[in-house]
Amino acid sequence: MHDFFLPRDTVLSDTRVIIAESGRESGGGLEITRSSHPHEGFPAPIDLLPLELLLEVFRLYVDVNTPVRSLVTLILVCKPWRNIVEGTPNLWCHISGREGLNYIRKAVAMAEDTPLEITYMSRPIPKTKPAAFFAEINDRIGQVKSISAYVLHARHFPEILKTAPTPALETLHFLAEWPDRENTNDVTLFGGERASPALKHFYVHHIPVALGSLHLSGLRSLRLSDIRITSAEELLRIFIESPELQACSLKWLSFRTEFTPSEHLRIQLRSWSNTTDAESRPIRLLHLRHLAFLGYPVSFLHFFLSNLQVSTLQSFDIECEPRESPASRLLTTDAHHLAPALRCCTATADKIEINAIGDMRWRIRVGMVNIQFFRRLAEPRAVEETLSLVFGHQNEHFKTLPTSFAIQEFDQYEELICWLSLNLRVTNLANWTGFCSNQRSEHWNIISLLSCPVASMSNQWALPDLEFLDLDVLDEAAKSEILEMVEARHTFIRAQEGHGRDLGLKQFKEIRLHRKSYNVSGGQADDAEFLSALEKVGRGAEIWWEGVKWAGSRPREELVM
């Protein structure tokens, strides 16, 4: 149901007044329409519906997407319907830019003093320009309950929101597709006054709002994206003063004053939050369920996460650029206390994805946890430490989940492969070169690691659960290496089966290969010889070459991408 419905006692009270007025206008009885019933002289079934129930039907019918012309149509049915629709102001409270000016003016007039819900979307093309639309609500800004707007340019931000207080405003969502690059000054809202305590949901995109003067507090949701704000301090204060915050998404913000973490700032946070216990963290968001920080300097995330206390997260999305400090501390030293909350985000996960594009971009996704790093992870064991934080506290649970490990131009090192082998069930491996690379590099070392037991793992096989391979073939030598690796693993499996031992190694189910270099022979005969040999040692694994399933002498199946 929609939150604009009135309580039942209000509905009945309003309806009794409407019914009484309808009765007086029709001479003591209700005017009945008969054309909708096949038997002349009998009322139509809908006319027998109690007016209290009919009004409730109208309330259920009307929402933010209901055009004003539909209400006008209801008015034209009969006099009782007209009396109900015209006499119920909150049926008209949804004001939309999809309407023409005449309908907008009618809705504003009929809504009287009801809280208004304003919606303006520039796509698809609205019937009213933004300036003309918002001008129609200037005189009613004090009764506006919510504003949800998407405009093409930040210049279309309405002047009335810059100059007038909005005591009834609970939700402000204002997104601009393009920023105003000519005017980079902060936008002061509500005439420079504090935001109303009624404001609970605040979302702006490409609108550089002056947050300091708003003194936002008591928020339930906060979303800011692609804007510059004066300083990190005014953002941190919002968190301190909004302990009931449930959802927070901050994307690609920049600070006009460079952020510098300091002991003085930590002390200031404690004074704002009245925290005296040295063990307690000053940013206490115990109701927070969704947290997203994208495009931030690691130094700010270090500071924020190390001072944050949460209880049960449902989603956690972090994307950062480790420029001036090592990213490894982001989810280890500074955020180790968040591990229980992260565990809640991953409890319903059914798979794990770990992707690396060179040393410059990492992405880890499990359940509702999504972690991305841009630029180089500065410390050697940064990846393993981050993985340990995310997965280490539910190791047995995660070992049952299939893990996909996709790498491109990444120089794998033995320690990482060993960590994955011992802690996760990696079933899928994709190992690709760059888009333009045709040179053999260290990233091919993973094939040699898969070809025999690893001494540092007590002579266990690396990635023993691996069943699906997706590889770029760099040169003719790579064909031999792949063939030897598959043969070695399957020979070991066959030997274990012959001795009736427990299999600690899975055989491949599918091997996909792609020619990635001019150093790989393009001759059909050479390819066929290699693929036939691979099919022989593959023990029934499906073999794909350049998107085509290898079928020996039988017809080939085209892969549907």
XYZ file of N, CA, C and O in Angstrom, residues 25 32 49 106 112 132 135 169 190 199 234 268 298 358 361 464-465 534:
72
model
N -27.464 17.378 -1.859
C -27.503 17.873 -3.232
C -28.506 17.110 -4.081
O -29.028 17.619 -5.049
N -28.551 7.977 -8.775
C -28.089 6.670 -9.237
C -27.966 6.658 -10.752
O -28.838 7.160 -11.464
N -22.529 -0.100 -3.816
C -21.327 -0.154 -2.987
C -21.365 0.988 -1.980
O -21.591 2.136 -2.354
N -4.947 22.429 -11.764
C -6.171 21.854 -11.186
C -5.831 20.978 -9.985
O -6.479 21.056 -8.931
N -5.825 21.432 -2.016
C -6.005 22.341 -0.885
C -4.764 22.334 0.012
O -3.659 22.570 -0.461
N 8.718 26.146 -15.393
C 7.275 26.378 -15.322
C 6.611 25.435 -14.334
O 5.688 25.827 -13.602
N 7.404 26.497 -10.738
C 6.760 27.777 -10.436
C 5.338 27.578 -9.936
O 4.832 28.371 -9.125
N 8.809 18.946 4.417
C 9.551 18.085 3.488
C 10.187 16.900 4.221
O 10.986 17.088 5.144
N 17.000 26.184 1.244
C 16.039 26.609 2.264
C 16.392 27.984 2.851
O 16.217 28.222 4.055
N 12.814 16.138 7.586
C 13.561 15.591 6.457
C 14.292 14.317 6.873
O 15.173 14.341 7.731
N 31.995 18.028 7.716
C 30.554 18.228 7.689
C 29.822 16.938 7.318
O 28.686 16.725 7.750
N 37.478 15.367 18.074
C 36.297 16.143 17.716
C 35.088 15.232 17.503
O 33.972 15.547 17.937
N 41.656 6.310 -0.017
C 41.715 5.301 1.028
C 41.856 5.933 2.406
O 41.332 5.421 3.394
N 45.101 -7.125 -13.993
C 46.455 -6.708 -13.674
C 46.616 -6.522 -12.183
O 45.922 -7.130 -11.375
N 43.391 -3.402 -10.606
C 41.968 -3.434 -10.242
C 41.595 -4.810 -9.729
O 41.778 -5.814 -10.408
N 42.379 -27.723 -6.140
C 41.991 -29.109 -6.390
C 40.547 -29.274 -6.864
O 40.201 -30.318 -7.432
N 39.686 -28.261 -6.641
C 38.278 -28.362 -7.045
C 38.016 -27.808 -8.434
O 36.864 -27.735 -8.871
N 44.266 -33.140 -26.663
C 43.638 -32.631 -25.443
C 42.370 -33.414 -25.123
O 42.092 -33.719 -23.952
